[in-house]
Amino acid sequence: MNLRELAAHLGLSQTTVSRALNGYPDVAEATRRQVMDAARQFNYRPNPAARRLATGRAGTVAILFPVERNLLVDPHFFELLAGLADMIARTEMELSLRATPPDQELDNYRRLVNAGRVDGFVLSSPTLQDPRIPELAALGAPFVVHGRTEVALPYAYLDIDNEDAFARATALLLDLGHVDIALLNGDPALGFAVDRERGFRAALAERGLAPFEGRVRNAPMTEETGYRSARALLERPERPTAILASSVLLALGVYRAARDLGLAIGRDVSVIAHDDALPYLKAETFDPPLATTLSPIRHAGYRLGEMLIDRIAGVDPQNLQEILTCDLVFRASVAPLRGEDGPRRGPTSAASRSRTKDDPRSSDRRPAR
Amino acid sequence: MNLRELAAHLGLSQTTVSRALNGYPDVAEATRRQVMDAARQFNYRPNPAARRLATGRAGTVAILFPVERNLLVDPHFFELLAGLADMIARTEMELSLRATPPDQELDNYRRLVNAGRVDGFVLSSPTLQDPRIPELAALGAPFVVHGRTEVALPYAYLDIDNEDAFARATALLLDLGHVDIALLNGDPALGFAVDRERGFRAALAERGLAPFEGRVRNAPMTEETGYRSARALLERPERPTAILASSVLLALGVYRAARDLGLAIGRDVSVIAHDDALPYLKAETFDPPLATTLSPIRHAGYRLGEMLIDRIAGVDPQNLQEILTCDLVFRASVAPLRGEDGPRRGPTSAASRSRTKDDPRSSDRRPAR
DNA sequence: TTGTACGCGTTATCAA
DNA sequence: TTGATAACGCGTACAA
């Protein structure tokens, strides 16, 4: 069923039917009702290709992600994608997923815009001076950013308050008596990593403190790097008593390193991580449960879809800037600093989780390796 | 730059230019060369909307995934998606990602096909009698399946030899003396779970054995369910001495459960898992390193893209059926069954990884809880 | 081997 | 308030 057939059936011209369907003002209310009813009845859907040809709009939003062969694609990216796809599916738009070699990324944006194949983009994981932002702005293409950068342009973004979240997490640890706190952060080229470090340092500075030597580490956010970093930090006698991690995967590595070294999470070293709520790896099922700064990334994807559609509809980017506050979720991976009498250095049995119940195992401690 | 302008520039008709570009035979070689050169020079790209309108082909392949609010989307799905997107990006096609409420999934396939909006689909995670397969076959829409089902239709698929992989893994455990082996499997409605269980049982049957009571467990493949299942299995005195897990995430939960119970992976309980090679969670970095049946799922996504394009081009589905053999990767999570003299039941220190070096810790054993 | 002419289904312009 | 008509850019019978 196409427009011509629908118009013929109604005894109207295509023009009128088209206008009725698209909400133009200059059409009689009675006519509109007729048209709408018939369209619904025949389950009429405008042909997107024809519409695209006629309007020049693509009816498509895209998200590009750089891939190198066998290279890591951040699982957070996909979780964002799930929310975005969910949102876009509720509209008439399509979501086009495009992989690109990293060195051709800007080119691809340009091409897609110039060819009119895409109406708007979602940018994720912006770097501090992300070249995509001025590029797309210059091209006049609508876009929304997941995160913020230092680019001095009025662009639409959705971000979490990373600085505040990590400042609050740090303050919590300080309140519990911790002083030597480490930060396992992501790639320092990424905006969120900078913000988190800033929050971390700010909270320390507020009490006249600063990070100890070598306590801030940047690396890709995988279990493996979390392990390596934590291991390097914790195996020395003058180890930090608390660790902030930028992702739950990093924290997973921290837990493994602690076990390796016979340290009990919570008792010997407190851990707080940022939690993007990956559905298959939950902080609350860690052992012990992992304290987090929480902000579900899938919801961010959903909201970014809404914002992008607004942006495409012409909403001013200044009015599309949102910062979400993270919840700080306290769990057993965090505990007060143990007193001077406690074994500040001596690693203890890894089987410490039962200590709260019936088996303190204070006699179970062994000397460090 | 469009076709008309290009033709005008060359002093040719649009028809000739179009035919030259699209590889029609009836065009002079000299003309073709001219046209090709000019097209390259002006960086001419046919307008996809116009082409779609003229040909009826959409130039788009799609992958649908069911989402319910806050529901788990399998991380393996996304890893497959990464490979698929990578492949499709090398073609002129687009990849459309579509979220759908589970109860409208079939409807969505129908609509997309009937409206001519999609040229082909990749189906992932097929159930045993997957209704999508007969539906799409009836619609005449090209599709390829990641996995196999029991549907009696000649459809294109790419699968791994799950039965063989789990039979070999089981056989390895049997060779090492294990008899009481458990299987932590995925949703039993999914084909791969059935195949794996079949392989598991076959290998046992070959030695006149069968799984012990309650040793086969089905559940979603998350860390949490892996933990629960393993915990239930391992906390009883008559526990299995080896566990097969259908995913690395499940194995992660198994490791946690073992630690909880003071059991050493490898020594007290051997573990093998299937590894789809999620880049951010590597079996080789487990502690101890996790033995696996390995088959990178991203590569499967890539290959499925190639196959789908062939299928759309008209290749017979019978000629698009591939089964990949998994590698069996031996690592320290697997060890021979300990002799009768060993503490078959008594849990031991979790800090067992150093036992191979300088500290056997044979005196370190504690009674079970 | 090349060109003419039309159709794909829609929206936009203009006149009625 | 409605309708005829012309794009949009391409592919393809059919004619030359």
mmCIF file of N, CA, C and O in Angstrom, chain B residues 213-299:
data_model
loop_
_atom_site.group_PDB
_atom_site.id
_atom_site.type_symbol
_atom_site.label_atom_id
_atom_site.label_comp_id
_atom_site.label_asym_id
_atom_site.label_seq_id
_atom_site.Cartn_x
_atom_site.Cartn_y
_atom_site.Cartn_z
ATOM 1 N N GLU B 213 23.771 -37.659 39.556
ATOM 2 C CA GLU B 213 22.519 -36.946 39.857
ATOM 3 C C GLU B 213 22.750 -35.435 40.044
ATOM 4 O O GLU B 213 23.612 -35.021 40.812
ATOM 5 N N GLY B 214 21.983 -34.634 39.334
ATOM 6 C CA GLY B 214 22.010 -33.189 39.540
ATOM 7 C C GLY B 214 23.256 -32.489 39.026
ATOM 8 O O GLY B 214 23.536 -31.349 39.384
ATOM 9 N N ARG B 215 23.995 -33.175 38.167
ATOM 10 C CA ARG B 215 25.257 -32.596 37.704
ATOM 11 C C ARG B 215 25.121 -31.716 36.469
ATOM 12 O O ARG B 215 26.083 -31.071 36.059
ATOM 13 N N VAL B 216 23.953 -31.728 35.866
ATOM 14 C CA VAL B 216 23.752 -30.872 34.693
ATOM 15 C C VAL B 216 22.836 -29.720 35.079
ATOM 16 O O VAL B 216 21.721 -29.931 35.535
ATOM 17 N N ARG B 217 23.360 -28.526 34.923
ATOM 18 C CA ARG B 217 22.588 -27.358 35.351
ATOM 19 C C ARG B 217 22.466 -26.355 34.220
ATOM 20 O O ARG B 217 23.434 -26.072 33.529
ATOM 21 N N ASN B 218 21.281 -25.812 34.065
ATOM 22 C CA ASN B 218 21.031 -24.815 33.029
ATOM 23 C C ASN B 218 20.625 -23.493 33.656
ATOM 24 O O ASN B 218 19.787 -23.469 34.561
ATOM 25 N N ALA B 219 21.193 -22.415 33.155
ATOM 26 C CA ALA B 219 20.853 -21.089 33.660
ATOM 27 C C ALA B 219 21.486 -20.047 32.745
ATOM 28 O O ALA B 219 22.379 -20.374 31.959
ATOM 29 N N PRO B 220 21.015 -18.822 32.835
ATOM 30 C CA PRO B 220 21.659 -17.766 32.038
ATOM 31 C C PRO B 220 23.149 -17.694 32.350
ATOM 32 O O PRO B 220 23.557 -17.967 33.485
ATOM 33 N N MET B 221 23.929 -17.319 31.363
ATOM 34 C CA MET B 221 25.380 -17.394 31.544
ATOM 35 C C MET B 221 25.947 -16.099 32.117
ATOM 36 O O MET B 221 26.521 -15.277 31.405
ATOM 37 N N THR B 222 25.803 -15.955 33.420
ATOM 38 C CA THR B 222 26.380 -14.801 34.091
ATOM 39 C C THR B 222 27.297 -15.274 35.216
ATOM 40 O O THR B 222 27.263 -16.443 35.612
ATOM 41 N N GLU B 223 28.073 -14.356 35.701
ATOM 42 C CA GLU B 223 28.954 -14.681 36.820
ATOM 43 C C GLU B 223 28.130 -15.183 38.003
ATOM 44 O O GLU B 223 28.461 -16.175 38.657
ATOM 45 N N GLU B 224 27.034 -14.502 38.227
ATOM 46 C CA GLU B 224 26.198 -14.807 39.381
ATOM 47 C C GLU B 224 25.623 -16.227 39.338
ATOM 48 O O GLU B 224 25.681 -16.960 40.330
ATOM 49 N N THR B 225 25.089 -16.612 38.188
ATOM 50 C CA THR B 225 24.530 -17.962 38.120
ATOM 51 C C THR B 225 25.639 -19.004 38.169
ATOM 52 O O THR B 225 25.440 -20.094 38.722
ATOM 53 N N GLY B 226 26.797 -18.673 37.619
ATOM 54 C CA GLY B 226 27.921 -19.593 37.729
ATOM 55 C C GLY B 226 28.275 -19.819 39.191
ATOM 56 O O GLY B 226 28.532 -20.959 39.623
ATOM 57 N N TYR B 227 28.268 -18.743 39.928
ATOM 58 C CA TYR B 227 28.563 -18.845 41.354
ATOM 59 C C TYR B 227 27.540 -19.719 42.077
ATOM 60 O O TYR B 227 27.883 -20.651 42.807
ATOM 61 N N ARG B 228 26.286 -19.418 41.863
ATOM 62 C CA ARG B 228 25.222 -20.151 42.554
ATOM 63 C C ARG B 228 25.288 -21.647 42.257
ATOM 64 O O ARG B 228 25.203 -22.483 43.159
ATOM 65 N N SER B 229 25.399 -21.947 40.965
ATOM 66 C CA SER B 229 25.401 -23.360 40.583
ATOM 67 C C SER B 229 26.606 -24.078 41.171
ATOM 68 O O SER B 229 26.488 -25.172 41.725
ATOM 69 N N ALA B 230 27.767 -23.450 41.024
ATOM 70 C CA ALA B 230 28.982 -24.099 41.510
ATOM 71 C C ALA B 230 28.933 -24.247 43.030
ATOM 72 O O ALA B 230 29.315 -25.274 43.589
ATOM 73 N N ARG B 231 28.444 -23.253 43.666
ATOM 74 C CA ARG B 231 28.334 -23.294 45.120
ATOM 75 C C ARG B 231 27.445 -24.458 45.558
ATOM 76 O O ARG B 231 27.789 -25.229 46.458
ATOM 77 N N ALA B 232 26.300 -24.578 44.880
ATOM 78 C CA ALA B 232 25.385 -25.670 45.216
ATOM 79 C C ALA B 232 26.055 -27.023 45.003
ATOM 80 O O ALA B 232 25.870 -27.963 45.786
ATOM 81 N N LEU B 233 26.838 -27.118 43.948
ATOM 82 C CA LEU B 233 27.492 -28.393 43.643
ATOM 83 C C LEU B 233 28.626 -28.695 44.600
ATOM 84 O O LEU B 233 28.804 -29.831 45.056
ATOM 85 N N LEU B 234 29.408 -27.685 44.907
ATOM 86 C CA LEU B 234 30.679 -27.930 45.580
ATOM 87 C C LEU B 234 30.576 -27.954 47.092
ATOM 88 O O LEU B 234 31.485 -28.430 47.774
ATOM 89 N N GLU B 235 29.490 -27.443 47.627
ATOM 90 C CA GLU B 235 29.469 -27.369 49.086
ATOM 91 C C GLU B 235 29.030 -28.681 49.714
ATOM 92 O O GLU B 235 29.122 -28.841 50.926
ATOM 93 N N ARG B 236 28.557 -29.613 48.910
ATOM 94 C CA ARG B 236 28.201 -30.911 49.473
ATOM 95 C C ARG B 236 29.438 -31.806 49.499
ATOM 96 O O ARG B 236 30.321 -31.673 48.650
ATOM 97 N N PRO B 237 29.487 -32.711 50.419
ATOM 98 C CA PRO B 237 30.691 -33.565 50.527
ATOM 99 C C PRO B 237 30.919 -34.380 49.257
ATOM 100 O O PRO B 237 32.042 -34.494 48.777
ATOM 101 N N GLU B 238 29.877 -34.951 48.720
ATOM 102 C CA GLU B 238 30.036 -35.735 47.492
ATOM 103 C C GLU B 238 29.963 -34.778 46.299
ATOM 104 O O GLU B 238 29.011 -34.760 45.536
ATOM 105 N N ARG B 239 31.002 -33.978 46.181
ATOM 106 C CA ARG B 239 30.995 -32.962 45.144
ATOM 107 C C ARG B 239 31.686 -33.488 43.890
ATOM 108 O O ARG B 239 32.503 -34.404 43.950
ATOM 109 N N PRO B 240 31.377 -32.868 42.743
ATOM 110 C CA PRO B 240 32.092 -33.246 41.514
ATOM 111 C C PRO B 240 33.554 -32.828 41.612
ATOM 112 O O PRO B 240 33.898 -31.886 42.324
ATOM 113 N N THR B 241 34.400 -33.516 40.884
ATOM 114 C CA THR B 241 35.833 -33.173 40.912
ATOM 115 C C THR B 241 36.217 -32.329 39.709
ATOM 116 O O THR B 241 37.353 -31.883 39.608
ATOM 117 N N ALA B 242 35.269 -32.169 38.799
ATOM 118 C CA ALA B 242 35.548 -31.334 37.631
ATOM 119 C C ALA B 242 34.261 -30.682 37.158
ATOM 120 O O ALA B 242 33.170 -31.223 37.334
ATOM 121 N N ILE B 243 34.403 -29.501 36.574
ATOM 122 C CA ILE B 243 33.237 -28.757 36.087
ATOM 123 C C ILE B 243 33.515 -28.257 34.672
ATOM 124 O O ILE B 243 34.576 -27.683 34.401
ATOM 125 N N LEU B 244 32.542 -28.489 33.826
ATOM 126 C CA LEU B 244 32.545 -27.884 32.497
ATOM 127 C C LEU B 244 31.598 -26.701 32.517
ATOM 128 O O LEU B 244 30.462 -26.838 32.979
ATOM 129 N N ALA B 245 32.038 -25.572 32.021
ATOM 130 C CA ALA B 245 31.170 -24.400 32.013
ATOM 131 C C ALA B 245 31.003 -23.892 30.586
ATOM 132 O O ALA B 245 31.943 -23.926 29.789
ATOM 133 N N SER B 246 29.822 -23.389 30.305
ATOM 134 C CA SER B 246 29.515 -22.977 28.936
ATOM 135 C C SER B 246 30.022 -21.589 28.580
ATOM 136 O O SER B 246 29.877 -21.167 27.441
ATOM 137 N N SER B 247 30.548 -20.884 29.561
ATOM 138 C CA SER B 247 31.122 -19.578 29.229
ATOM 139 C C SER B 247 32.135 -19.170 30.279
ATOM 140 O O SER B 247 32.131 -19.672 31.411
ATOM 141 N N VAL B 248 32.975 -18.252 29.888
ATOM 142 C CA VAL B 248 34.016 -17.755 30.779
ATOM 143 C C VAL B 248 33.401 -16.989 31.953
ATOM 144 O O VAL B 248 33.926 -17.020 33.059
ATOM 145 N N LEU B 249 32.279 -16.333 31.693
ATOM 146 C CA LEU B 249 31.613 -15.637 32.789
ATOM 147 C C LEU B 249 31.104 -16.616 33.841
ATOM 148 O O LEU B 249 31.220 -16.377 35.043
ATOM 149 N N LEU B 250 30.522 -17.721 33.379
ATOM 150 C CA LEU B 250 30.120 -18.756 34.325
ATOM 151 C C LEU B 250 31.330 -19.244 35.114
ATOM 152 O O LEU B 250 31.266 -19.425 36.330
ATOM 153 N N ALA B 251 32.432 -19.458 34.410
ATOM 154 C CA ALA B 251 33.635 -19.952 35.073
ATOM 155 C C ALA B 251 34.122 -18.977 36.144
ATOM 156 O O ALA B 251 34.616 -19.376 37.192
ATOM 157 N N LEU B 252 33.933 -17.707 35.858
ATOM 158 C CA LEU B 252 34.314 -16.703 36.841
ATOM 159 C C LEU B 252 33.551 -16.932 38.142
ATOM 160 O O LEU B 252 34.110 -16.860 39.247
ATOM 161 N N GLY B 253 32.273 -17.229 38.013
ATOM 162 C CA GLY B 253 31.468 -17.533 39.189
ATOM 163 C C GLY B 253 31.912 -18.826 39.862
ATOM 164 O O GLY B 253 31.899 -18.937 41.094
ATOM 165 N N VAL B 254 32.308 -19.795 39.055
ATOM 166 C CA VAL B 254 32.808 -21.056 39.610
ATOM 167 C C VAL B 254 34.051 -20.807 40.455
ATOM 168 O O VAL B 254 34.181 -21.320 41.572
ATOM 169 N N TYR B 255 34.931 -19.989 39.953
ATOM 170 C CA TYR B 255 36.150 -19.669 40.699
ATOM 171 C C TYR B 255 35.797 -19.024 42.043
ATOM 172 O O TYR B 255 36.379 -19.323 43.072
ATOM 173 N N ARG B 256 34.832 -18.137 41.993
ATOM 174 C CA ARG B 256 34.463 -17.457 43.236
ATOM 175 C C ARG B 256 33.881 -18.438 44.240
ATOM 176 O O ARG B 256 34.213 -18.412 45.435
ATOM 177 N N ALA B 257 33.028 -19.321 43.742
ATOM 178 C CA ALA B 257 32.417 -20.304 44.636
ATOM 179 C C ALA B 257 33.491 -21.201 45.258
ATOM 180 O O ALA B 257 33.464 -21.493 46.458
ATOM 181 N N ALA B 258 34.438 -21.605 44.422
ATOM 182 C CA ALA B 258 35.497 -22.476 44.931
ATOM 183 C C ALA B 258 36.287 -21.772 46.027
ATOM 184 O O ALA B 258 36.581 -22.347 47.078
ATOM 185 N N ARG B 259 36.601 -20.526 45.800
ATOM 186 C CA ARG B 259 37.343 -19.774 46.823
ATOM 187 C C ARG B 259 36.549 -19.683 48.105
ATOM 188 O O ARG B 259 37.070 -19.872 49.207
ATOM 189 N N ASP B 260 35.270 -19.390 47.938
ATOM 190 C CA ASP B 260 34.390 -19.322 49.101
ATOM 191 C C ASP B 260 34.490 -20.569 49.951
ATOM 192 O O ASP B 260 34.430 -20.511 51.181
ATOM 193 N N LEU B 261 34.585 -21.687 49.262
ATOM 194 C CA LEU B 261 34.540 -22.964 49.960
ATOM 195 C C LEU B 261 35.929 -23.465 50.308
ATOM 196 O O LEU B 261 36.097 -24.587 50.790
ATOM 197 N N GLY B 262 36.929 -22.650 50.012
ATOM 198 C CA GLY B 262 38.281 -23.066 50.334
ATOM 199 C C GLY B 262 38.798 -24.161 49.420
ATOM 200 O O GLY B 262 39.687 -24.917 49.792
ATOM 201 N N LEU B 263 38.256 -24.262 48.245
ATOM 202 C CA LEU B 263 38.716 -25.264 47.283
ATOM 203 C C LEU B 263 39.655 -24.611 46.282
ATOM 204 O O LEU B 263 39.419 -23.490 45.840
ATOM 205 N N ALA B 264 40.700 -25.335 45.923
ATOM 206 C CA ALA B 264 41.660 -24.800 44.962
ATOM 207 C C ALA B 264 41.292 -25.299 43.573
ATOM 208 O O ALA B 264 41.211 -26.501 43.335
ATOM 209 N N ILE B 265 41.083 -24.347 42.662
ATOM 210 C CA ILE B 265 40.833 -24.721 41.267
ATOM 211 C C ILE B 265 42.086 -25.425 40.739
ATOM 212 O O ILE B 265 43.206 -24.974 40.967
ATOM 213 N N GLY B 266 41.876 -26.505 40.033
ATOM 214 C CA GLY B 266 43.007 -27.284 39.549
ATOM 215 C C GLY B 266 43.257 -28.446 40.481
ATOM 216 O O GLY B 266 43.059 -29.591 40.112
ATOM 217 N N ARG B 267 43.602 -28.134 41.687
ATOM 218 C CA ARG B 267 43.915 -29.210 42.619
ATOM 219 C C ARG B 267 42.661 -29.909 43.141
ATOM 220 O O ARG B 267 42.533 -31.127 43.059
ATOM 221 N N ASP B 268 41.710 -29.115 43.638
ATOM 222 C CA ASP B 268 40.511 -29.716 44.235
ATOM 223 C C ASP B 268 39.374 -29.888 43.233
ATOM 224 O O ASP B 268 38.551 -30.771 43.362
ATOM 225 N N VAL B 269 39.339 -29.006 42.307
ATOM 226 C CA VAL B 269 38.306 -29.124 41.283
ATOM 227 C C VAL B 269 38.859 -28.561 39.973
ATOM 228 O O VAL B 269 39.413 -27.462 39.934
ATOM 229 N N SER B 270 38.752 -29.378 38.935
ATOM 230 C CA SER B 270 39.211 -28.943 37.617
ATOM 231 C C SER B 270 38.080 -28.221 36.889
ATOM 232 O O SER B 270 36.904 -28.553 37.058
ATOM 233 N N VAL B 271 38.463 -27.236 36.090
ATOM 234 C CA VAL B 271 37.452 -26.447 35.374
ATOM 235 C C VAL B 271 37.880 -26.244 33.926
ATOM 236 O O VAL B 271 39.035 -25.891 33.648
ATOM 237 N N ILE B 272 36.959 -26.493 33.032
ATOM 238 C CA ILE B 272 37.131 -26.121 31.622
ATOM 239 C C ILE B 272 35.899 -25.341 31.205
ATOM 240 O O ILE B 272 34.782 -25.707 31.558
ATOM 241 N N ALA B 273 36.110 -24.280 30.470
ATOM 242 C CA ALA B 273 34.966 -23.475 30.025
ATOM 243 C C ALA B 273 35.056 -23.230 28.527
ATOM 244 O O ALA B 273 36.143 -23.266 27.948
ATOM 245 N N HIS B 274 33.910 -22.982 27.948
ATOM 246 C CA HIS B 274 33.971 -22.538 26.562
ATOM 247 C C HIS B 274 34.299 -21.052 26.525
ATOM 248 O O HIS B 274 33.741 -20.260 27.290
ATOM 249 N N ASP B 275 35.183 -20.695 25.622
ATOM 250 C CA ASP B 275 35.688 -19.322 25.564
ATOM 251 C C ASP B 275 35.360 -18.700 24.203
ATOM 252 O O ASP B 275 35.884 -19.108 23.177
ATOM 253 N N ASP B 276 34.481 -17.705 24.226
ATOM 254 C CA ASP B 276 34.144 -16.989 23.001
ATOM 255 C C ASP B 276 35.096 -15.823 22.749
ATOM 256 O O ASP B 276 34.866 -15.031 21.847
ATOM 257 N N ALA B 277 36.126 -15.734 23.578
ATOM 258 C CA ALA B 277 37.162 -14.711 23.390
ATOM 259 C C ALA B 277 36.625 -13.292 23.542
ATOM 260 O O ALA B 277 36.846 -12.437 22.687
ATOM 261 N N LEU B 278 35.906 -13.055 24.621
ATOM 262 C CA LEU B 278 35.566 -11.675 24.953
ATOM 263 C C LEU B 278 36.859 -10.949 25.275
ATOM 264 O O LEU B 278 37.626 -11.401 26.119
ATOM 265 N N PRO B 279 37.111 -9.839 24.616
ATOM 266 C CA PRO B 279 38.456 -9.261 24.715
ATOM 267 C C PRO B 279 38.792 -8.694 26.080
ATOM 268 O O PRO B 279 39.958 -8.483 26.393
ATOM 269 N N TYR B 280 37.794 -8.434 26.885
ATOM 270 C CA TYR B 280 38.063 -7.772 28.153
ATOM 271 C C TYR B 280 38.047 -8.750 29.320
ATOM 272 O O TYR B 280 38.109 -8.353 30.476
ATOM 273 N N LEU B 281 37.917 -10.025 29.015
ATOM 274 C CA LEU B 281 37.896 -11.007 30.090
ATOM 275 C C LEU B 281 38.545 -12.276 29.564
ATOM 276 O O LEU B 281 37.901 -13.107 28.935
ATOM 277 N N LYS B 282 39.810 -12.399 29.823
ATOM 278 C CA LYS B 282 40.578 -13.441 29.159
ATOM 279 C C LYS B 282 40.820 -14.630 30.069
ATOM 280 O O LYS B 282 41.241 -14.477 31.208
ATOM 281 N N ALA B 283 40.593 -15.793 29.515
ATOM 282 C CA ALA B 283 40.749 -17.027 30.277
ATOM 283 C C ALA B 283 42.179 -17.204 30.763
ATOM 284 O O ALA B 283 42.417 -17.745 31.845
ATOM 285 N N GLU B 284 43.124 -16.727 29.981
ATOM 286 C CA GLU B 284 44.522 -16.933 30.357
ATOM 287 C C GLU B 284 44.933 -16.077 31.544
ATOM 288 O O GLU B 284 45.960 -16.330 32.171
ATOM 289 N N THR B 285 44.134 -15.087 31.874
ATOM 290 C CA THR B 285 44.490 -14.267 33.039
ATOM 291 C C THR B 285 43.731 -14.698 34.284
ATOM 292 O O THR B 285 43.842 -14.062 35.326
ATOM 293 N N PHE B 286 42.921 -15.744 34.164
ATOM 294 C CA PHE B 286 42.294 -16.268 35.366
ATOM 295 C C PHE B 286 43.377 -16.797 36.301
ATOM 296 O O PHE B 286 44.511 -17.037 35.896
ATOM 297 N N ASP B 287 42.986 -17.018 37.515
ATOM 298 C CA ASP B 287 43.944 -17.498 38.499
ATOM 299 C C ASP B 287 43.396 -18.724 39.200
ATOM 300 O O ASP B 287 42.520 -18.602 40.048
ATOM 301 N N PRO B 288 43.840 -19.914 38.865
ATOM 302 C CA PRO B 288 44.844 -20.209 37.832
ATOM 303 C C PRO B 288 44.260 -20.065 36.436
ATOM 304 O O PRO B 288 43.035 -20.052 36.292
ATOM 305 N N PRO B 289 45.139 -19.987 35.442
ATOM 306 C CA PRO B 289 44.661 -19.828 34.059
ATOM 307 C C PRO B 289 43.620 -20.882 33.711
ATOM 308 O O PRO B 289 43.750 -22.045 34.079
ATOM 309 N N LEU B 290 42.618 -20.469 33.011
ATOM 310 C CA LEU B 290 41.437 -21.303 32.758
ATOM 311 C C LEU B 290 41.566 -22.063 31.439
ATOM 312 O O LEU B 290 41.769 -21.454 30.375
ATOM 313 N N ALA B 291 41.459 -23.373 31.520
ATOM 314 C CA ALA B 291 41.440 -24.192 30.299
ATOM 315 C C ALA B 291 40.134 -23.948 29.553
ATOM 316 O O ALA B 291 39.086 -23.750 30.174
ATOM 317 N N THR B 292 40.199 -23.958 28.245
ATOM 318 C CA THR B 292 39.001 -23.614 27.477
ATOM 319 C C THR B 292 38.870 -24.419 26.191
ATOM 320 O O THR B 292 39.845 -24.960 25.678
ATOM 321 N N THR B 293 37.644 -24.443 25.711
ATOM 322 C CA THR B 293 37.387 -24.745 24.308
ATOM 323 C C THR B 293 37.184 -23.406 23.641
ATOM 324 O O THR B 293 36.265 -22.662 23.979
ATOM 325 N N LEU B 294 38.056 -23.097 22.710
ATOM 326 C CA LEU B 294 38.159 -21.719 22.220
ATOM 327 C C LEU B 294 37.614 -21.546 20.805
ATOM 328 O O LEU B 294 37.933 -22.316 19.907
ATOM 329 N N SER B 295 36.812 -20.517 20.638
ATOM 330 C CA SER B 295 36.372 -20.137 19.289
ATOM 331 C C SER B 295 35.941 -18.682 19.320
ATOM 332 O O SER B 295 34.864 -18.359 19.809
ATOM 333 N N PRO B 296 36.781 -17.798 18.787
ATOM 334 C CA PRO B 296 36.492 -16.363 18.882
ATOM 335 C C PRO B 296 35.174 -16.007 18.204
ATOM 336 O O PRO B 296 34.985 -16.259 17.024
ATOM 337 N N ILE B 297 34.284 -15.440 18.947
ATOM 338 C CA ILE B 297 32.955 -15.156 18.414
ATOM 339 C C ILE B 297 32.992 -13.948 17.490
ATOM 340 O O ILE B 297 32.164 -13.820 16.594
ATOM 341 N N ARG B 298 33.945 -13.084 17.668
ATOM 342 C CA ARG B 298 34.013 -11.930 16.778
ATOM 343 C C ARG B 298 34.302 -12.375 15.347
ATOM 344 O O ARG B 298 33.745 -11.842 14.388
ATOM 345 N N HIS B 299 35.163 -13.347 15.243
ATOM 346 C CA HIS B 299 35.440 -13.880 13.912
ATOM 347 C C HIS B 299 34.189 -14.481 13.295
ATOM 348 O O HIS B 299 33.956 -14.365 12.086
#
